[in-house]
XYZ file of C-alpha atoms in Angstrom:
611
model
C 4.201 -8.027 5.480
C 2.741 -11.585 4.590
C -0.615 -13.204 3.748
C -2.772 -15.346 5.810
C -5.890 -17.531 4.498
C -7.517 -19.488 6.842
C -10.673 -22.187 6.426
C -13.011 -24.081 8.630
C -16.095 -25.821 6.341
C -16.391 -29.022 4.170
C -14.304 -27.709 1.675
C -10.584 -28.894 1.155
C -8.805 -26.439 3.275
C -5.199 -26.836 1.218
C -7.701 -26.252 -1.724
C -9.064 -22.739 -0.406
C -5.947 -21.585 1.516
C -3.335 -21.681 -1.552
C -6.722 -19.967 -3.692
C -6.208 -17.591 -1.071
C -2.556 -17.255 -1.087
C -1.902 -16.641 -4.696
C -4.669 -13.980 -4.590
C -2.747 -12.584 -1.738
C 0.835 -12.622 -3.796
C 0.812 -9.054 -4.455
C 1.709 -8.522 -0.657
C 5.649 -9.859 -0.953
C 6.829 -12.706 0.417
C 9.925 -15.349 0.323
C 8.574 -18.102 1.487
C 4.707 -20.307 2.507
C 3.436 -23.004 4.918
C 0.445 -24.966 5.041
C -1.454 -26.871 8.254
C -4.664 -28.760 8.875
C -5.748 -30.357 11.402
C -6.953 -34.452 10.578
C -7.766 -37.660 12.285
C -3.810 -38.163 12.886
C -3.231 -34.415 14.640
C -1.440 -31.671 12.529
C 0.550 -31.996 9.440
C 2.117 -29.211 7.756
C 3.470 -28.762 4.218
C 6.373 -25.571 4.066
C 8.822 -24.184 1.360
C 10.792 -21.405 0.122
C 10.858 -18.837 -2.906
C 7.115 -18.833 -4.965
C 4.051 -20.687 -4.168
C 4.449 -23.025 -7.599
C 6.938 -24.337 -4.990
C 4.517 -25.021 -2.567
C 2.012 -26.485 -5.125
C 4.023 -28.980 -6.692
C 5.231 -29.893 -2.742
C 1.615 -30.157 -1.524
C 1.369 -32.617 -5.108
C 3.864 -34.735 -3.804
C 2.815 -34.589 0.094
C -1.213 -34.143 -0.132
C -2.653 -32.581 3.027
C -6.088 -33.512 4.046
C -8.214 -32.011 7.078
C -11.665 -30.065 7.790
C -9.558 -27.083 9.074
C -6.563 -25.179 8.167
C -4.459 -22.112 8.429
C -1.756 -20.963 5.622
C 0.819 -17.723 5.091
C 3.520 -16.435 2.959
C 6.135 -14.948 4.486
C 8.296 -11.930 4.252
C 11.196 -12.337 6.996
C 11.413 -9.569 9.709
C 13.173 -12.275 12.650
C 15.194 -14.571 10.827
C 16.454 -15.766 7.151
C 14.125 -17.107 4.520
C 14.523 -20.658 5.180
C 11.658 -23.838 5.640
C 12.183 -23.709 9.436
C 11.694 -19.949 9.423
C 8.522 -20.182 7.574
C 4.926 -20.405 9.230
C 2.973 -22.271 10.299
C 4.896 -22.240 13.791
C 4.436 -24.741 16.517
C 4.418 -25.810 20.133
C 7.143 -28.168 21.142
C 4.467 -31.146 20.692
C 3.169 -29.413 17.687
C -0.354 -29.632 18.683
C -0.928 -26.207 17.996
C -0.191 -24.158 14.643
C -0.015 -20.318 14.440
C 0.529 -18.088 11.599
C 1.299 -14.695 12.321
C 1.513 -11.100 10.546
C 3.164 -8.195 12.358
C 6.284 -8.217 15.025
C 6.150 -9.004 18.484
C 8.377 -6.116 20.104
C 8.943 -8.324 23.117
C 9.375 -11.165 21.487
C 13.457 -11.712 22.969
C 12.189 -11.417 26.266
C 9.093 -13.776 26.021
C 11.382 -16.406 24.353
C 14.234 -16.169 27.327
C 11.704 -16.853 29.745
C 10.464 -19.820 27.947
C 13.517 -21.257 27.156
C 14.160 -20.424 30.598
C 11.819 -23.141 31.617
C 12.919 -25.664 28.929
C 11.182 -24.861 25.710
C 13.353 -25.540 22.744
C 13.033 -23.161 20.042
C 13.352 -24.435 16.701
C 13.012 -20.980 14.858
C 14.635 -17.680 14.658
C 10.963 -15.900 14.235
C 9.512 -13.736 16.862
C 6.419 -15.587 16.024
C 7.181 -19.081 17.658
C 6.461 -17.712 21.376
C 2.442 -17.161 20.587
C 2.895 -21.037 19.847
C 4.584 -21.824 22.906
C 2.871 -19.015 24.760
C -1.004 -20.664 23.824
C 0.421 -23.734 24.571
C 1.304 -22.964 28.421
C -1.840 -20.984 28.654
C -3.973 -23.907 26.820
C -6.547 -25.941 29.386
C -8.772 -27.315 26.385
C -10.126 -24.326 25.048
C -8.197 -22.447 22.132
C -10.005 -19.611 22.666
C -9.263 -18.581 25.932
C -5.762 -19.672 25.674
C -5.602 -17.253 22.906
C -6.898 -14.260 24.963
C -4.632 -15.120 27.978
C -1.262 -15.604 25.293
C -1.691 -12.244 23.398
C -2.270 -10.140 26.886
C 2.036 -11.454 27.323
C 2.339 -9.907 23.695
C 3.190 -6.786 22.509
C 4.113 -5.363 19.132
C 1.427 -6.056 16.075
C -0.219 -9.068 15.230
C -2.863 -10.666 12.819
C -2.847 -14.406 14.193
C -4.614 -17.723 12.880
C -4.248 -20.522 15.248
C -5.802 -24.342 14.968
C -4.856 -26.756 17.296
C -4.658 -31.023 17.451
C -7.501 -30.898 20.901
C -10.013 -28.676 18.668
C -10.491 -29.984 15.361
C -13.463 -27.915 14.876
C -12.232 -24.302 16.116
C -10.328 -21.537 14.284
C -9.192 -18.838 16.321
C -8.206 -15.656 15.032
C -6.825 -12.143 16.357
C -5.854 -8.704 15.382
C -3.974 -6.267 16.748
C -2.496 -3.561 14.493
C -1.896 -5.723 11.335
C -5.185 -6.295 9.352
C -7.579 -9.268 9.234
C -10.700 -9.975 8.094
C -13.161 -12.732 8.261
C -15.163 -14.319 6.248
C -19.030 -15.925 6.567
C -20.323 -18.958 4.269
C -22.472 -21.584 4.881
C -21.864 -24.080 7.708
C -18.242 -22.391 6.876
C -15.621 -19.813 7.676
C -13.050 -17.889 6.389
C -9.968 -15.565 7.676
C -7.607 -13.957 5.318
C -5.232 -10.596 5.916
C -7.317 -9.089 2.747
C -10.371 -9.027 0.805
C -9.205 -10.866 -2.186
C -7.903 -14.042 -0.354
C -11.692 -15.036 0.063
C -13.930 -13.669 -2.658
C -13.865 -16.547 -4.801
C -15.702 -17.601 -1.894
C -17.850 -15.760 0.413
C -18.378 -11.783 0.177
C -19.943 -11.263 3.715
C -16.995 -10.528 5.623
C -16.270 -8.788 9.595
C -13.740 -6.401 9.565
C -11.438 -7.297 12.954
C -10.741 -4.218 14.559
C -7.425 -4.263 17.224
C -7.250 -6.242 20.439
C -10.643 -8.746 19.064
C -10.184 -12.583 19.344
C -12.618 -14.413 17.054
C -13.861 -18.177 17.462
C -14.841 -19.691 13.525
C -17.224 -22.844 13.868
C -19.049 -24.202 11.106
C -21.810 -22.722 13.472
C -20.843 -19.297 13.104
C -18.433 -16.717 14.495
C -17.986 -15.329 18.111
C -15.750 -12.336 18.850
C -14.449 -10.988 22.259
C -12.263 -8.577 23.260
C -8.696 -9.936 25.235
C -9.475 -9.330 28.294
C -13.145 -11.617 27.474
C -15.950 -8.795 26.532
C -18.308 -9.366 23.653
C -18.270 -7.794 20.912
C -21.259 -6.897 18.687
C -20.058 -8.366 14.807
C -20.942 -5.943 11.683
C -20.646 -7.858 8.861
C -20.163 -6.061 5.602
C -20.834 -7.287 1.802
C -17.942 -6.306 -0.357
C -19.119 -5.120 -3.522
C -16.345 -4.738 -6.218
C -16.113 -7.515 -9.109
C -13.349 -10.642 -8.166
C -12.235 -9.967 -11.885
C -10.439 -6.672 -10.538
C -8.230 -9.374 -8.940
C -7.518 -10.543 -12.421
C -4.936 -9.710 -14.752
C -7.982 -9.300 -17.709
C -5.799 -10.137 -20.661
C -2.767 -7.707 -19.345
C 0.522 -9.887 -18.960
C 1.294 -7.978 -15.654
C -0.788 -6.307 -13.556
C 1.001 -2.917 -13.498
C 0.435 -2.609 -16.957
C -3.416 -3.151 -16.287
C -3.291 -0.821 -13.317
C -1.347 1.648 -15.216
C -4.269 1.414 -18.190
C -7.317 1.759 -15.546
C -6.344 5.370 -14.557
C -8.388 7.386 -16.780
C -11.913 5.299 -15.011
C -9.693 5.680 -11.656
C -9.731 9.106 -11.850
C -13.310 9.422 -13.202
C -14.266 7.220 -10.049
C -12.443 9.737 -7.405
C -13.961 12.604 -9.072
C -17.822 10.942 -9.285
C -20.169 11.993 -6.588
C -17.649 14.404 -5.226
C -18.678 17.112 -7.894
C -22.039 18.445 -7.590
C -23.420 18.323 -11.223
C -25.310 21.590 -10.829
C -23.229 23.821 -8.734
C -19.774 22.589 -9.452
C -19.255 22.462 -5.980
C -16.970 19.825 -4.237
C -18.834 17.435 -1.925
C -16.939 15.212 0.269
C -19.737 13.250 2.147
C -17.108 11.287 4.601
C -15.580 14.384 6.038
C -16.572 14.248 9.691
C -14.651 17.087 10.495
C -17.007 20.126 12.049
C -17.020 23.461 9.999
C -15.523 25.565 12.853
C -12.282 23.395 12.769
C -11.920 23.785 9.509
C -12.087 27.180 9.344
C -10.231 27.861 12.839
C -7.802 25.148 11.216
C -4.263 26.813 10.791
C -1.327 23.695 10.107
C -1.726 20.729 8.039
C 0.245 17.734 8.571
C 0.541 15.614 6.015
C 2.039 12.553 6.493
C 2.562 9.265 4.241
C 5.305 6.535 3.241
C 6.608 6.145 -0.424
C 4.786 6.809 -3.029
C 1.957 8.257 -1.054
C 4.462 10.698 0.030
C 5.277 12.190 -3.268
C 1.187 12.452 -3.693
C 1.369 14.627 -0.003
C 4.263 16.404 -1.959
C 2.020 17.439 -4.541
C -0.862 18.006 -1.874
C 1.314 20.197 0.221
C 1.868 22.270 -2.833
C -2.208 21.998 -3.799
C -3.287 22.895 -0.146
C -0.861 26.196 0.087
C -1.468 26.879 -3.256
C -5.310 27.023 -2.807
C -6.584 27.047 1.044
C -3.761 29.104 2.229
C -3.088 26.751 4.561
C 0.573 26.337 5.550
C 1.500 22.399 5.198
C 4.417 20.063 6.399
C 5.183 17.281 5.195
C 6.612 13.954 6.874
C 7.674 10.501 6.390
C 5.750 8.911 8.357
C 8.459 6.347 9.864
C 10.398 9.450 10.765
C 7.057 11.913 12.137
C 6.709 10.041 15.189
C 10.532 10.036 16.535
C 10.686 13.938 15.828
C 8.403 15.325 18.657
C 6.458 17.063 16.221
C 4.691 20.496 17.526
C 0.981 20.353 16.779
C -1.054 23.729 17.626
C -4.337 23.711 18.029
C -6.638 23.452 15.157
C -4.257 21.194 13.342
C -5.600 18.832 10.732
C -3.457 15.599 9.973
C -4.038 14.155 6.390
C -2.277 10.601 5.980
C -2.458 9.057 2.684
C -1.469 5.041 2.443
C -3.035 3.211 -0.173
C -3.647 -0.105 1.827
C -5.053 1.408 4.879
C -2.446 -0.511 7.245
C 0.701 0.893 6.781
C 1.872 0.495 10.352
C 4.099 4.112 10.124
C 0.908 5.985 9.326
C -1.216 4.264 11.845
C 0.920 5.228 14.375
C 1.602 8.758 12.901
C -2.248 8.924 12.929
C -2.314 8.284 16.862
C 0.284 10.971 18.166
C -1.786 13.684 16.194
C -4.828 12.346 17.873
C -3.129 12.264 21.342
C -2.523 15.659 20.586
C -5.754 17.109 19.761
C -5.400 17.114 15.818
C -8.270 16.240 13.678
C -7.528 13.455 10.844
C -8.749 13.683 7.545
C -7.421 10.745 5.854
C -6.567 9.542 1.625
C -6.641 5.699 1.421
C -7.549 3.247 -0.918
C -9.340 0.439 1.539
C -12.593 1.009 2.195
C -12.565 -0.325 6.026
C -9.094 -0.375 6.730
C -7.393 0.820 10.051
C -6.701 4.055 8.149
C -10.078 5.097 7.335
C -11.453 3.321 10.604
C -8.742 5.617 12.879
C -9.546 8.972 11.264
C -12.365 11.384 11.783
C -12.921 11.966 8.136
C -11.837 9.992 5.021
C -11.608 10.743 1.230
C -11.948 7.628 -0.762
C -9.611 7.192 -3.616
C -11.720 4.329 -5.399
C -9.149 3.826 -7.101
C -9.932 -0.394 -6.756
C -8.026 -2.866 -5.563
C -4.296 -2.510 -6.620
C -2.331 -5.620 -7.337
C 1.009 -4.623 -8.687
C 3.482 -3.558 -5.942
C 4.865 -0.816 -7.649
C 1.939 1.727 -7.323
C 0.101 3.609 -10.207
C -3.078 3.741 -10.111
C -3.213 5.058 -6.365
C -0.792 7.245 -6.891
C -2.548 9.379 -9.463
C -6.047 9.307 -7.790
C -3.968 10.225 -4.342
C -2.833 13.331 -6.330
C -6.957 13.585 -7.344
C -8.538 13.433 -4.352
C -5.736 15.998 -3.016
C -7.084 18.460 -5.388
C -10.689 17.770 -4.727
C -9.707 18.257 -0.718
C -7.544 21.340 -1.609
C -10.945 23.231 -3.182
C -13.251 22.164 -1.130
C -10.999 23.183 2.032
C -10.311 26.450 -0.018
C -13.787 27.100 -0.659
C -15.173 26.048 3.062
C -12.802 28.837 4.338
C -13.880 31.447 2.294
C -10.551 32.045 0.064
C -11.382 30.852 -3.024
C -14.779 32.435 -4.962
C -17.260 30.342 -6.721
C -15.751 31.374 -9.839
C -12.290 30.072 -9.194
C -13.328 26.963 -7.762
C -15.929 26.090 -10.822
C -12.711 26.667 -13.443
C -10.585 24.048 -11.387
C -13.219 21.689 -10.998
C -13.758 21.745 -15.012
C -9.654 21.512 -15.353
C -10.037 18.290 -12.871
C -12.720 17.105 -15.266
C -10.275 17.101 -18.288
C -7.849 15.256 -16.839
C -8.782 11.345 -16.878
C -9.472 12.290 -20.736
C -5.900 13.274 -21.135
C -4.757 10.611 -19.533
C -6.496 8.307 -22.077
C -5.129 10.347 -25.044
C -1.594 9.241 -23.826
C -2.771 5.835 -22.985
C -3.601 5.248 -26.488
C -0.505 7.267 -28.404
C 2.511 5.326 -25.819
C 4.594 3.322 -28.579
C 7.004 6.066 -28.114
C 7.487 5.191 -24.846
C 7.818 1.636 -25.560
C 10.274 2.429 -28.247
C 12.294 4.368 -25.998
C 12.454 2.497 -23.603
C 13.847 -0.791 -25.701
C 16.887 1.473 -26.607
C 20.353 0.203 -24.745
C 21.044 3.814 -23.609
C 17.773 3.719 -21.606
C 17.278 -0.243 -21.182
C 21.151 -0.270 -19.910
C 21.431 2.696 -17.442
C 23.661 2.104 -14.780
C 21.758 4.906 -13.009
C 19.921 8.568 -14.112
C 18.323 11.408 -13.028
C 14.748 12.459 -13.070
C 14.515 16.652 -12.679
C 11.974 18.877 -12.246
C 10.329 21.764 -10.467
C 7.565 23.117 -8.411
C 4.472 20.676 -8.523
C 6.396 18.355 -10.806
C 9.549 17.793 -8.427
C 7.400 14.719 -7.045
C 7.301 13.892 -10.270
C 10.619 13.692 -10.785
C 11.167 11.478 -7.206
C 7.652 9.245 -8.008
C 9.314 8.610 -11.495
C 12.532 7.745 -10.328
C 11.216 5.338 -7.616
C 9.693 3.630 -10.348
C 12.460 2.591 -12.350
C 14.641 1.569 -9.721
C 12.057 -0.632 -7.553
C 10.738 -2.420 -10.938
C 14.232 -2.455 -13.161
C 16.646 -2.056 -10.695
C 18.243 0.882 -11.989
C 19.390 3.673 -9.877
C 17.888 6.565 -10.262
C 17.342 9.251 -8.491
C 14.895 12.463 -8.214
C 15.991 15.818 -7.591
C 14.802 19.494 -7.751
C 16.292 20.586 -10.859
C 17.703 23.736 -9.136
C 20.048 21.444 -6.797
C 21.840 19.566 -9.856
C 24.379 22.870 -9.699
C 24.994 21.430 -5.662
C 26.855 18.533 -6.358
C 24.746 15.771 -8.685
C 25.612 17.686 -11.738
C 29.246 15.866 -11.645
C 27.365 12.296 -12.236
C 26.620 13.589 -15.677
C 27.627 11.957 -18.933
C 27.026 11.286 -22.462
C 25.908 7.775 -21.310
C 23.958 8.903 -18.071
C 20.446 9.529 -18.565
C 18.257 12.533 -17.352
C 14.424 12.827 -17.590
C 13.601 15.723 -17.072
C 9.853 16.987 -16.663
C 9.255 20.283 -18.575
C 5.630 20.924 -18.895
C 4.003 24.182 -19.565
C 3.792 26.575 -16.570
C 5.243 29.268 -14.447
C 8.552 27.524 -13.853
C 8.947 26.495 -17.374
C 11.723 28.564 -18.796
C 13.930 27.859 -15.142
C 13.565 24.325 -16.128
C 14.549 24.848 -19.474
C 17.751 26.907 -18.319
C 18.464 23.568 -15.982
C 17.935 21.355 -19.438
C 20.581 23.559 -20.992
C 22.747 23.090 -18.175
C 22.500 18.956 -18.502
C 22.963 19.745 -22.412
C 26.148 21.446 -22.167
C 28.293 18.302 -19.784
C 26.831 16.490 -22.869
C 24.049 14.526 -20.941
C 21.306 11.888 -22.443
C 18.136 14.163 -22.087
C 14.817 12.866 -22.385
C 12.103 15.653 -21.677
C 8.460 15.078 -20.779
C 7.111 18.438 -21.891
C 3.892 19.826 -23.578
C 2.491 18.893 -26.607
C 3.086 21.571 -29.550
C 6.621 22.844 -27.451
C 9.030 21.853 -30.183
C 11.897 24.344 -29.381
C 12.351 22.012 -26.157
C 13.834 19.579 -29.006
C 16.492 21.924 -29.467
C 18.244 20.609 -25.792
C 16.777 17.446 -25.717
C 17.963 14.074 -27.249
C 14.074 12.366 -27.240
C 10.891 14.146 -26.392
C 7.836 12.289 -24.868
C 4.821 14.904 -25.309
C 1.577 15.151 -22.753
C -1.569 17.005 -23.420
C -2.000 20.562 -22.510
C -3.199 21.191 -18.911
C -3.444 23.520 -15.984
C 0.603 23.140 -14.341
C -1.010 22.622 -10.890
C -2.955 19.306 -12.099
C -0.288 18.340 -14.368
C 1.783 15.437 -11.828
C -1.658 13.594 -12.369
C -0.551 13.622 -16.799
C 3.264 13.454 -16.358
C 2.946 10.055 -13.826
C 1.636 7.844 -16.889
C 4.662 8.180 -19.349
C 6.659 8.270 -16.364
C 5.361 4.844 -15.147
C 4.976 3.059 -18.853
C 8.689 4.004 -19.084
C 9.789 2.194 -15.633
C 7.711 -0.388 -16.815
C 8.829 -1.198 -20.614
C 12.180 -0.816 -19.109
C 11.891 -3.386 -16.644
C 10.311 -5.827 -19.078
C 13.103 -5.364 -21.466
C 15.662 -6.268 -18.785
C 13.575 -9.511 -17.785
C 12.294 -8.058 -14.486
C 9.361 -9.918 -12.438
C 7.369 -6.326 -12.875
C 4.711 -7.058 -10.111
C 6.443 -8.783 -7.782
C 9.711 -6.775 -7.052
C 12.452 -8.289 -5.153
C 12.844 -7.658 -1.733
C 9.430 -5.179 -1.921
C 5.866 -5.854 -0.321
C 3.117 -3.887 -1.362
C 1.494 -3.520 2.248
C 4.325 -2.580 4.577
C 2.706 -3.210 7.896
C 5.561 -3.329 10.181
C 7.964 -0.698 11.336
C-alpha cells in the first residue's frame, strides 16, 4: 500500500528517488522518508502528509550519497507520524529498510528482540527486518538479507542499504510487487513501472521469495534459501507521457476521456478481421477443460467486482456456464466447494491485489484452472494464472478507477463469446452479431464524451453538488451499474451513496426517500425496461429527486424524471460499458465542485496489496 524507489549509480539518489515517488503518488500514502548512504554513514530526511512536504524538507536539509532507498507510506502498524514513516533502522542505524506489505509475525519477532534488549522506536511491523538484518549481518547485506526474511512471514517488497556497504542495494519480494531496473554502471528498484521510466526501461520483474544484489556492476538474484536465479529482463514499451496528466487538470478526467481507444485496444487483435471470430492468444487453458468446464468462479475486489458482476451475468447469459461471484477478501475464509473442471477468473486491475492473489492460490490448490482479467502486463496476477486476458487498458493513475473498469466489462464479453463459442452453444451467426455490437461500442462512448456539458451542468446544481447521500438503482446487467456508480461518488466526493437492485427499494431503502434525496436511476433500453420504469414511478410518487440515465430518443421517461442524461442506443447486455461514462463524469464534476483532491482520495490507495 506504499511506493518504493530505490537508486545505486552516479546520479543524485534524493534526485531520482522523489522522481520516483511522485510518479508513484497514485498508490496512497500519508506520509515519505528518504536515506542514502555517504562518507559520514546514513542520513535520512522523513515527513508527513504530501511529498511537497518532503521537497521543501529535503531543500532545507540536502541529502547527498551514491546510494539510496525512499517510500511513501500508507499506515497498516501504527499512526501517520515522522517516527512511523520509513526508512526504518537498526538501533545504530547503520542499516535502512523500506518495506511494502505486513509482516504477520511481526508481534512475535519484535518480543523476542526486545527480549534481548533492542529498543524499538516505532509502532511499524516493519522495524524488525531492520533489527532482524542487523543480528543476522557479518559484512555482507546480502546474505543477512536471505537469513532475516527466512524469520519473516506475511508480504514484503523490501529495499535495504546499509553504512558497511556503500556500494550494495539489496532488494526482496515476497507477495507485494517489485521491480528492478538496469542502466548503465546503474540500478534501479521501484514497487512499479512508472517510478523508473524517466530512467531506464529494461527492467526484471521480482517474482516471490528472490533477493537481488544492485551494483553499479550489475544485478545478482538468489532465491532465500541461496539458489540462483536465471534474470529475464523485459523492455517496457508504453510511452512515459501515459504517466502524464497531457493537459487534463486531474487524471481521472484524462482516464475517463481515453476509454473509447481503451476499449478499441481490448478489442484489437482479439477479433479476427475475416472470420469475426474471438481470439484470445494468452489463454493457456486446454480445450477439453473448457469444454468439460462446468462452475466459474469469479472473484475480484471493488470495482473489479462490479465488472465480475456484469461478467457473471455475460458468462450465464452466453456460455451457459453457471457463475459465482466473490469478494475476494471474503472467498478464501468461506471454504468454497470447487468441483472439478472449475475455472477461476480474477479480475484486479494492478495485478497485486493481495485478496485475489491469495483467492487465486486456494482454487489452484484445488485443482481449478485460472483464467485471469488484469491490467499489468507481468504482474503476480497474470504471472499466477494459467491463462490471462489483457485489458490494455494502460497504465491507470487516478485511484478512483475508470478506464479499467470499462475494458474489465470488455474483455468479459470477449471471454464470454469466445467461451460460448469454444463449447459449442453459441453459432457463428450469433457470435459474429455480438462481436459487431462490441465494435460499436468505444464509438458510443466517444459520442457521449463529446456531448457531457449536461453532466457538468448537473452536476454544479446544489441538489446534486449538496447530497447528504442518494441512491443509484437499476436492474439486470445494469445493477453493477448502479453499485460502480455509487462507489464513485462517495470515494471521490464523499457523499453517501449507495447502489441497490431497484426491486429491493420496496424492502426497506425506500423510507430514505425525499424531495431533497437524490436517486439515479439507470433506465436503458432492454428487457427489464418497463420494471425499472414501474420502480422510477415508485421513487416519483414519495416525491424523490430522479435523475435517469436512459436511451436516447425515450422521452416519455421525462414524464417521472426530474433531469434526464441520454446514452446512445445499444445492445442491453453491452450497455454497463455506455452507462459507466456519465456515471463517472458525474462523480467526478461533483467532486470538483465540492473542492475534492479527485485523484488522490482520502484514506484510499489505488493498489491495495495487503489484507
Amino acid at each position: 500500500m506504499c511506493g518504493i524507489v530505490g537508486y545505486i549509480g552516479d546520479k543524485n539518489p534524493v534526485e531520482v528517488i522523489m522522481a520516483g515517488l511522485h510518479r508513484l503518488e497514485y498508490r496512497g500514502y500519508d506520509s515519505a522518508g528518504v536515506a542514502v548512504v555517504n562518507k559520514d554513514g546514513l542520513d535520512c530526511v522523513k515527513s508527513v502528509g504530501k511529498l511537497k512536504i518532503m521537497d521543501q524538507k529535503l531543500i532545507d536539509h540536502p541529502l547527498v550519497g551514491q546510494v539510496g532507498i525512499g517510500h511513501t507510506r500508507w499506515a497498516t502498524h501504527g499512526v501517520p507520524s515522522e517516527v512511523n514513516s520509513h526508512p526504518h533502522f537498526n538501533v545504530a542505524k547503520t542499516i535502512a529498510v523500506v518495506h511494502n506489505g505486513i509482516i504477520e509475525n511481526y508481534y512475535e519477532l519484535r518480543e523476542q528482540l526486545q527480549a534481548t534488549g533492542i529498543v524499538f522506536r516505532s509502532q511499524t511491523d516493519t522495524e524488525v527486518i531492520a533489527h532482524l538484518i542487523d543480528k543476522y549481518y557479518q559484512g555482507d547485506l546480502f546474505a543477512a538479507v536471505q537469513r532475516a526474511l527466512k524469520d519473516c512471514e506475511g508480504a514484503y517488497a523490501i529495499g535495504v542499504i546499509c553504512k558497511d556497504n556503500p556500494d550494495v542495494l539489496v532488494a526482496a519480494r515476497h507477495g507485494s510487487p517489485l521491480i528492478v531496473g538496469l542502466g548503465e554502471n546503474e540500478g534501479y528498484i521501484g514497487s512499479d513501472v512508472p517510478a523508473i521510466m524517466k530512467y531506464t526501461r529494461n527492467v526484471i520483474y521480482i517474482e516471490n521469495g528472490q533477493v537481488c544484489e544492485i551494483t553499479r556492476k550489475g544485478v545478482r538474484i538468489e532465491d532465500i534459501d541461496g539458489n540462483p536465479v536465471t534474470m529475464e529482463v523485459k523492455v517496457v514499451e508504453w510511452d512515459d507521457a501515459a504517466a502524464e496528466k497531457d493537459g487534463y487538470p486531474h487524471f481521472m478526467l484524462k482516464e475517463i476521456n481515453q476509454q473509447a481507444a481503451v476499449l478499441r485496444n481490448t478489442l484489437a487483435g482479439r477479433v479476427d478481421d475475416h472470420s469475426d471470430a474471438v481470439r484470445l492468444t494468452d489463454m493457456n487453458i486446454s480445450l477439453d477443460e473448457l469444454k468439460s468446464c462446468n462452475k466459474i468462479f469469479i472473484v475480484a475486489c471493488g470495482t473489479a467486482w462490479h465488472a465480475g458482476m456484469v461478467g457473471k451475468f455475460l458468462i450465464e447469459k452466453f456460455a451457459k456456464v453457471p457463475v459465482e461471484l466473490d469478494l475476494a477478501s471474503e472467498f478464501r475464509y468461506r471454504d468454497p466447494i470447487i468441483p472439478p473442471h472449475s475455472i477461476m477468473i480474477p479480475v484486479s486491475q494492478s495485478g497485486e491485489t493481495a485478496d485475489t492473489l491469495e483467492a487465486i492460490r486456494i482454487a489452484k490448490s484445488r485443482g481449478a484452472q485460472v483464467a485471469a482479467i488484469v491490467n499489468a502486463v507481468g504482474s503476480s496476477v497474470a504471472r499466477e494464472s494459467h491463462g490471462v486476458v489483457y485489458q490494455q487498458a494502460g497504465p491507470e493513475i487516478g485511484v478512483a478507477s475508470t478506464k479499467a473498469y470499462t475494458s474489465q466489462c470488455m474483455a468479459f464479453a470477449l471471454f464470454a463469446i469466445w467461451l460460448a463459442e469454444t463449447r459449442g452453444v453459441m453459432d457463428k451467426a450469433t457470435a459474429r452479431e455480438m462481436i459487431a455490437h462490441l465494435r460499436a461500442i468505444p464509438g458510443k462512448v466517444e459520442e457521449i464524451l463529446k456531448d457531457h456539458e449536461k453532466v457538468k451542468e448537473l452536476a454544479a446544481r446544489p441538489e446534486y453538488r449538496d447530497a447528504v447521500g442518494c441512491f443509484y438503482l437499476g436492474r439486470n446487467v445494469n445493477f453493477p451499474s448502479a453499485l460502480e456508480g455509487a462507489l464513485k461518488l462517495k470515494e471521490i466526493s464523499y457523499i453517501h451513496a449507495e447502489g441497490y437492485a431497484a426491486g429491493e427499494m420496496k424492502h426497506g431503502p425506500i423510507a430514505l426517500v425525499t424531495d431533497t434525496f437524490p436517486v439515479v436511476c439507470v433506465a436503458v433500453k432492454g428487457d427489464t425496461y418497463d420494471k425499472m420504469v414501474s420502480n422510477i414511478q415508485e421513487i416519483a410518487a414519495r416525491k424523490g429527486l430522479i435523475l435517469s440515465v436512459a436511451t436516447v430518443g425515450d422521452t416519455s421517461i421525462q414524464a417521472h424524471s426530474k433531469d434526464v442524461i441520454y446514452i446512445p442506443e445499444c445492445f442491453e447486455a453491452f450497455s454497463p460499458m455506455l452507462v459507466a461514462v456519465p456515471l463517472q463524469l458525474l462523480a467526478y464534476y461533483i467532486a470538483v465542485n465540492r473542492g475534492c483532491d479527485v485523484d488522490q482520495p482520502r484514506n484510499l490507495a489505488k493498489s491495495v496489496t495487503v489484507e
